[in-house]
Short mmCIF file of C-alpha atoms in Angstrom, two decimals:
data_model
loop_
_atom_site.label_atom_id
_atom_site.label_comp_id
_atom_site.label_asym_id
_atom_site.label_seq_id
_atom_site.Cartn_x
_atom_site.Cartn_y
_atom_site.Cartn_z
CA UNK A 46 3.06 13.56 14.66
CA UNK A 47 -0.21 11.44 14.90
CA UNK A 48 -3.65 12.14 13.62
CA UNK A 49 -4.11 15.20 15.79
CA UNK A 50 -5.88 18.69 15.54
CA UNK A 51 -1.93 19.21 15.86
CA UNK A 52 -0.80 17.66 12.54
CA UNK A 53 -3.90 19.26 10.33
CA UNK A 54 -2.90 23.27 11.68
CA UNK A 55 0.70 22.17 11.13
CA UNK A 56 0.26 21.87 7.88
CA UNK A 57 0.99 25.16 6.53
CA UNK A 58 3.69 25.41 8.23
CA UNK A 59 5.66 22.24 6.99
CA UNK A 60 4.67 23.32 3.48
CA UNK A 61 5.88 26.63 3.81
CA UNK A 62 9.57 24.95 5.33
CA UNK A 63 9.71 22.71 2.29
CA UNK A 64 8.82 25.12 -0.33
CA UNK A 65 11.62 27.56 1.42
CA UNK A 66 14.21 24.26 1.81
CA UNK A 67 13.70 24.06 -2.40
CA UNK A 68 12.25 20.05 -1.57
CA UNK A 69 8.47 20.53 -3.00
CA UNK A 70 8.14 17.68 -5.35
CA UNK A 71 5.96 19.54 -7.82
CA UNK A 72 5.22 17.53 -10.45
CA UNK A 73 3.79 14.70 -8.10
CA UNK A 74 2.40 16.79 -5.68
CA UNK A 75 0.37 18.93 -8.65
CA UNK A 76 -0.55 15.16 -10.07
CA UNK A 77 -1.91 13.78 -6.62
CA UNK A 78 -3.94 17.10 -6.48
CA UNK A 79 -5.21 17.02 -9.69
CA UNK A 80 -6.21 13.40 -8.70
CA UNK A 81 -8.33 14.84 -5.61
CA UNK A 82 -10.05 17.16 -7.81
CA UNK A 83 -10.82 14.68 -10.42
CA UNK A 84 -12.32 12.40 -7.61
CA UNK A 85 -14.50 14.89 -5.89
CA UNK A 86 -16.28 15.61 -9.62
CA UNK A 87 -17.08 11.66 -9.78
CA UNK A 88 -18.50 12.25 -5.99
CA UNK A 89 -21.07 14.52 -7.66
CA UNK A 90 -21.59 12.57 -10.38
CA UNK A 91 -22.47 9.45 -8.35
CA UNK A 92 -26.46 10.29 -8.41
CA UNK A 93 -25.78 11.21 -12.67
CA UNK A 94 -24.85 7.20 -12.71
CA UNK A 95 -26.92 4.02 -13.89
CA UNK A 96 -26.43 1.45 -11.44
CA UNK A 97 -24.33 -0.81 -13.07
CA UNK A 98 -21.51 1.55 -13.16
CA UNK A 99 -21.85 2.26 -9.28
CA UNK A 100 -21.58 -1.52 -9.64
CA UNK A 101 -18.30 -1.38 -11.52
CA UNK A 102 -16.67 0.83 -9.70
CA UNK A 103 -17.56 -0.87 -6.63
CA UNK A 104 -16.05 -4.44 -8.56
CA UNK A 105 -12.98 -2.42 -9.26
CA UNK A 106 -11.79 -1.89 -5.70
CA UNK A 107 -10.74 -5.29 -4.95
CA UNK A 108 -9.63 -6.01 -8.93
CA UNK A 109 -7.55 -3.00 -8.36
CA UNK A 110 -6.69 -3.67 -4.69
CA UNK A 111 -5.69 -7.60 -5.76
CA UNK A 112 -3.10 -6.24 -8.62
CA UNK A 113 -1.19 -4.17 -5.09
CA UNK A 114 -1.72 -6.65 -2.32
CA UNK A 115 -1.56 -10.37 -4.40
CA UNK A 116 0.65 -8.81 -7.16
CA UNK A 117 2.83 -5.58 -6.50
CA UNK A 118 3.10 -6.41 -3.00
CA UNK A 119 3.27 -10.03 -1.94
CA UNK A 120 4.37 -11.63 -5.14
CA UNK A 121 6.51 -9.37 -6.93
CA UNK A 122 7.77 -7.01 -3.70
CA UNK A 123 8.57 -9.76 -1.37
CA UNK A 124 8.21 -12.72 -3.54
CA UNK A 125 6.40 -14.80 -1.02
CA UNK A 126 4.99 -17.37 -3.58
CA UNK A 127 5.31 -18.09 -7.20
CA UNK A 128 3.21 -17.42 -10.55
CA UNK A 129 2.60 -18.46 -13.75
CA UNK A 130 2.61 -15.98 -16.63
CA UNK A 131 -1.03 -15.97 -16.96
CA UNK A 132 -1.40 -15.01 -13.12
CA UNK A 133 1.46 -12.70 -13.59
CA UNK A 134 0.09 -11.01 -16.54
CA UNK A 135 -3.49 -10.47 -15.37
CA UNK A 136 -2.31 -9.32 -11.82
CA UNK A 137 -0.10 -6.54 -13.93
CA UNK A 138 -3.42 -5.60 -15.29
CA UNK A 139 -5.12 -5.28 -12.16
CA UNK A 140 -2.10 -3.26 -11.16
CA UNK A 141 -2.17 -0.96 -13.91
CA UNK A 142 -5.84 -0.18 -13.12
CA UNK A 143 -4.76 0.92 -9.70
CA UNK A 144 -2.22 2.84 -10.93
CA UNK A 145 0.24 3.72 -8.33
CA UNK A 146 3.65 3.55 -10.44
CA UNK A 147 4.74 0.89 -12.16
CA UNK A 148 5.53 -2.72 -10.55
CA UNK A 149 9.47 -1.89 -10.77
CA UNK A 150 9.36 1.47 -8.95
CA UNK A 151 6.12 0.24 -6.08
CA UNK A 152 8.39 -2.78 -5.70
CA UNK A 153 12.02 -1.05 -5.39
CA UNK A 154 10.23 2.05 -2.56
CA UNK A 155 8.74 -1.34 -0.33
CA UNK A 156 12.08 -3.25 -0.11
CA UNK A 157 14.00 -0.01 0.82
CA UNK A 158 10.63 0.59 3.12
CA UNK A 159 10.77 -2.63 4.85
CA UNK A 160 14.90 -3.12 5.14
CA UNK A 161 14.90 0.71 6.40
CA UNK A 162 11.82 0.79 8.21
CA UNK A 163 10.99 4.10 10.44
CA UNK A 164 14.50 5.97 9.55
CA UNK A 165 15.23 8.34 7.01
CA UNK A 166 15.49 6.16 4.34
CA UNK A 167 11.95 4.83 4.82
CA UNK A 168 10.10 6.44 1.91
CA UNK A 169 7.22 7.07 3.84
CA UNK A 170 9.09 7.36 8.06
CA UNK A 171 6.05 6.81 10.14
CA UNK A 172 8.26 9.00 12.76
CA UNK A 173 7.68 11.82 10.29
CA UNK A 174 4.13 11.37 11.14
CA UNK A 175 0.46 10.22 10.66
CA UNK A 176 0.05 12.92 7.33
CA UNK A 177 3.60 12.48 5.70
CA UNK A 178 3.44 8.31 5.78
CA UNK A 179 -0.47 8.35 4.68
CA UNK A 180 0.56 10.88 2.02
CA UNK A 181 3.03 14.16 2.46
CA UNK A 182 5.71 11.89 0.87
CA UNK A 183 4.45 11.82 -2.11
CA UNK A 184 4.72 16.06 -2.21
CA UNK A 185 8.57 16.30 -1.06
CA UNK A 186 11.46 15.05 -2.83
CA UNK A 187 12.81 11.20 -1.50
CA UNK A 188 15.21 12.00 1.63
CA UNK A 189 18.85 11.35 0.26
CA UNK A 190 19.10 7.83 2.38
CA UNK A 191 15.95 7.17 0.71
CA UNK A 192 17.75 7.33 -2.49
CA UNK A 193 20.84 5.58 -1.83
CA UNK A 194 19.07 3.14 -0.12
CA UNK A 195 17.33 2.49 -3.18
CA UNK A 196 20.81 2.48 -4.97
CA UNK A 197 22.10 -0.79 -2.81
CA UNK A 198 19.27 -3.27 -2.83
CA UNK A 199 19.00 -6.22 -5.80
CA UNK A 200 16.53 -5.70 -8.40
CA UNK A 201 17.63 -8.60 -11.13
CA UNK A 202 14.06 -10.74 -10.37
CA UNK A 203 12.18 -7.77 -11.40
CA UNK A 204 14.49 -7.05 -14.47
CA UNK A 205 14.31 -10.55 -15.29
CA UNK A 206 10.14 -10.22 -15.39
CA UNK A 207 9.02 -9.21 -18.70
CA UNK A 208 5.42 -8.73 -17.33
CA UNK A 209 7.18 -6.55 -14.97
CA UNK A 210 9.95 -4.52 -17.88
CA UNK A 211 6.86 -4.93 -20.39
CA UNK A 212 4.41 -2.41 -18.09
CA UNK A 213 7.55 -0.33 -17.05
CA UNK A 214 8.21 0.54 -20.58
CA UNK A 215 4.31 1.11 -21.24
CA UNK A 216 4.82 3.40 -18.21
CA UNK A 217 2.66 5.81 -17.11
CA UNK A 218 0.45 5.80 -20.39
CA UNK A 219 -0.60 2.17 -20.42
CA UNK A 220 -1.85 2.63 -16.54
CA UNK A 221 -3.33 5.92 -16.46
CA UNK A 222 -5.42 4.75 -20.26
CA UNK A 223 -6.52 1.68 -17.35
CA UNK A 224 -7.15 3.95 -14.64
CA UNK A 225 -9.18 6.31 -15.95
CA UNK A 226 -10.27 5.16 -19.81
CA UNK A 227 -10.86 1.49 -19.59
CA UNK A 228 -13.90 1.42 -16.82
CA UNK A 229 -15.27 4.48 -18.82
CA UNK A 230 -15.30 2.14 -22.24
CA UNK A 231 -16.61 -0.70 -19.97
CA UNK A 232 -19.32 1.48 -19.28
CA UNK A 233 -20.28 2.85 -22.07
CA UNK A 234 -19.67 -0.51 -24.11
CA UNK A 235 -22.12 -2.56 -22.34
CA UNK A 236 -24.63 -1.11 -20.29
CA UNK A 237 -24.98 2.47 -22.24
CA UNK A 238 -23.44 4.73 -19.53
CA UNK A 239 -22.45 8.23 -20.52
CA UNK A 240 -18.41 7.90 -21.66
CA UNK A 241 -17.74 10.91 -18.55
CA UNK A 242 -19.73 9.53 -16.17
CA UNK A 243 -17.35 5.94 -16.51
CA UNK A 244 -14.21 7.95 -16.00
CA UNK A 245 -14.77 10.03 -13.32
CA UNK A 246 -16.81 7.54 -11.28
CA UNK A 247 -15.09 4.23 -11.62
CA UNK A 248 -12.27 5.67 -12.85
CA UNK A 249 -11.03 9.52 -10.87
CA UNK A 250 -13.92 8.29 -7.95
CA UNK A 251 -12.72 4.59 -7.14
CA UNK A 252 -8.85 5.92 -7.99
CA UNK A 253 -8.77 8.14 -5.52
CA UNK A 254 -10.41 6.10 -2.59
CA UNK A 255 -8.44 3.32 -3.84
CA UNK A 256 -5.42 5.12 -3.24
CA UNK A 257 -6.20 6.59 0.76
CA UNK A 258 -6.75 2.85 1.30
CA UNK A 259 -3.54 1.60 0.49
CA UNK A 260 -2.13 5.31 1.86
CA UNK A 261 -3.84 3.79 5.63
CA UNK A 262 -1.26 0.75 5.38
CA UNK A 263 1.76 3.57 5.62
CA UNK A 264 -0.16 5.78 8.34
CA UNK A 265 -2.74 3.95 10.11
CA UNK A 266 -1.45 0.47 10.26
CA UNK A 267 1.54 1.67 11.39
CA UNK A 268 0.39 3.59 13.99
CA UNK A 269 -2.52 2.62 15.95
CA UNK A 270 -2.97 -1.16 17.03
CA UNK A 271 -2.32 -4.27 18.70
CA UNK A 272 1.96 -5.28 18.77
CA UNK A 273 0.94 -9.04 19.27
CA UNK A 274 4.31 -9.92 17.39
CA UNK A 275 7.07 -7.80 17.86
CA UNK A 276 6.62 -5.27 20.63
CA UNK A 277 8.86 -2.99 19.41
CA UNK A 278 7.74 -2.64 15.84
CA UNK A 279 5.61 0.24 14.64
CA UNK A 280 3.60 -1.27 12.54
CA UNK A 281 0.15 -2.77 14.21
CA UNK A 282 -2.60 -5.22 13.43
CA UNK A 283 -5.16 -3.09 12.55
CA UNK A 284 -8.62 -4.72 11.00
CA UNK A 285 -10.05 -1.82 10.34
CA UNK A 286 -6.92 -0.96 7.43
CA UNK A 287 -7.29 -4.57 6.66
CA UNK A 288 -10.76 -4.16 5.50
CA UNK A 289 -10.21 -1.45 3.29
CA UNK A 290 -7.00 -2.62 2.00
CA UNK A 291 -8.29 -5.59 0.87
CA UNK A 292 -6.55 -7.62 3.81
CA UNK A 293 -3.27 -5.66 4.19
CA UNK A 294 -3.87 -4.37 7.67
CA UNK A 295 -2.42 -7.43 9.53
CA UNK A 296 0.78 -5.66 9.67
CA UNK A 297 2.99 -6.23 12.77
CA UNK A 298 2.68 -10.16 11.91
CA UNK A 299 3.76 -8.65 7.87
CA UNK A 300 7.03 -6.70 8.68
CA UNK A 301 7.63 -9.51 11.27
CA UNK A 302 7.58 -12.28 8.49
CA UNK A 303 7.57 -9.68 5.03
CA UNK A 304 7.96 -13.59 3.61
CA UNK A 305 4.43 -14.71 4.67
CA UNK A 306 2.61 -14.75 1.62
CA UNK A 307 -0.70 -14.03 3.68
CA UNK A 308 0.75 -11.28 5.15
CA UNK A 309 -1.21 -12.76 8.46
CA UNK A 310 -1.07 -15.50 11.31
CA UNK A 311 -4.25 -17.03 10.93
CA UNK A 312 -6.90 -17.66 6.76
CA UNK A 313 -10.25 -15.91 5.99
CA UNK A 314 -11.83 -17.40 8.33
CA UNK A 315 -10.50 -15.18 11.72
CA UNK A 316 -8.98 -12.47 9.92
CA UNK A 317 -10.35 -10.36 6.74
CA UNK A 318 -8.01 -11.49 4.60
CA UNK A 319 -9.27 -11.46 1.14
CA UNK A 320 -5.77 -11.54 -0.83
CA UNK A 321 -4.83 -14.88 0.83
CA UNK A 322 -8.58 -16.46 0.14
CA UNK A 323 -7.09 -15.14 -3.71
CA UNK A 324 -3.81 -16.81 -3.38
CA UNK A 325 -5.19 -20.09 -1.78
CA UNK A 326 -7.67 -20.63 -4.77
CA UNK A 327 -4.88 -19.99 -7.53
CA UNK A 328 -2.53 -22.49 -5.97
CA UNK A 329 -5.68 -24.96 -5.67
CA UNK A 330 -6.07 -25.16 -9.79
CA UNK A 331 -2.27 -25.01 -10.25
CA UNK A 332 -1.79 -21.48 -11.02
CA UNK A 333 0.54 -20.85 -8.24
CA UNK A 334 2.98 -22.31 -6.48
CA UNK A 335 5.10 -21.92 -3.54
CA UNK A 336 3.66 -20.65 -0.98
CA UNK A 337 5.68 -19.37 2.21
CA UNK A 338 4.45 -19.10 5.76
CA UNK A 339 6.04 -17.24 8.84
CA UNK A 340 3.88 -19.71 11.25
CA UNK A 341 6.65 -22.22 11.93
CA UNK A 342 8.79 -18.70 12.94
CA UNK A 343 6.16 -17.67 15.43
CA UNK A 344 5.90 -20.87 17.34
CA UNK A 345 9.38 -21.27 17.50
CA UNK A 346 9.71 -16.94 18.91
CA UNK A 347 6.17 -17.95 20.63
CA UNK A 348 7.11 -20.19 23.02
CA UNK A 349 10.56 -18.33 23.50
CA UNK A 350 8.65 -15.72 24.55
CA UNK A 351 6.33 -18.18 26.88
CA UNK A 352 9.59 -19.31 28.94
CA UNK A 353 11.34 -15.68 29.16
CA UNK A 354 7.72 -14.91 31.26
CA UNK A 355 7.67 -18.09 32.95
CA UNK A 356 11.74 -16.99 33.67
CA UNK A 357 9.85 -13.51 34.81
CA UNK A 358 11.91 -12.04 31.78
CA UNK A 359 9.26 -8.60 31.24
CA UNK A 360 8.58 -8.07 27.64
CA UNK A 361 10.66 -5.57 25.83
CA UNK A 362 9.21 -2.12 26.13
CA UNK A 363 8.44 0.56 22.78
CA UNK A 364 10.47 4.01 23.27
CA UNK A 365 7.69 6.90 23.15
CA UNK A 366 7.18 8.04 19.46
CA UNK A 367 8.86 11.64 18.67
CA UNK A 368 5.34 13.07 19.07
CA UNK A 369 4.63 11.27 22.64
CA UNK A 370 8.62 13.11 23.75
CA UNK A 371 7.55 16.34 21.94
CA UNK A 372 3.95 16.77 23.77
CA UNK A 373 5.81 15.40 27.48
CA UNK A 374 8.15 18.34 27.15
CA UNK A 375 5.51 21.03 26.46
CA UNK A 376 3.61 19.43 29.90
CA UNK A 377 6.76 19.55 31.71
#
């Protein structure tokens, strides 16, 4: 269901259902719960920190965000551009600070998500509701269709990338170090912050927030917003998500043209997309190349849509979503 009071009140019954079915993912569920506990501790320590530590935590938001958006998403998942070894290595470090699973596993699940979006084979299927798409999918075991789909896709390119394999070999210890300990060490070394303040604020609190910013792409950007490019698609254009996820909220375009390195139709002057700007700057100095765009395909699609409109052919209409069907049935 969508984000509503019904969704919140149904969570206990959903937990009970999965407990009885034996489908709770206990290791991941315990980990995500602990992440939120230490994140709350970080929130309580904010006033104890030096201003430099708070600025460091803020800067780590886009740094870790780029490890997801510029790195594992647009480069490794979709191969929307090519990057030199120094860029790939730097993005791997940023991705490790983000600590959202290894590049290999993130890219594997994301490719499955795109191929089977909003089906049982989608790891965070939005038809199962806002909470499931946001974070509930991490608390339960993968649907058998997700496992099957993951075995069918080809990940040879990931296996052949030494940067990806280096991180995968050290997973999860290197990412845990980069996410929690490294930020604290920087704060302690360069401006004399107490280690645990850096650990809980620049590490844990920042990590928890960036996790939710990323999860909003799976939940809010699949449920709320406009659909100018594909009216039948769940993913939507959501500027609020794009702000928090450093440019990843233009999701209707992205699911229509997943090969597009910008993940949006327009640039930074029209749509908030610092991730595109980062890639463009790297391209300007020759560190990345082969940037792919979906604009030509959209121009042809838009022309076809205009011709249909002139001929009186209406746009297709998306079917009601599961919770809308449920609400309609209750009202009858």
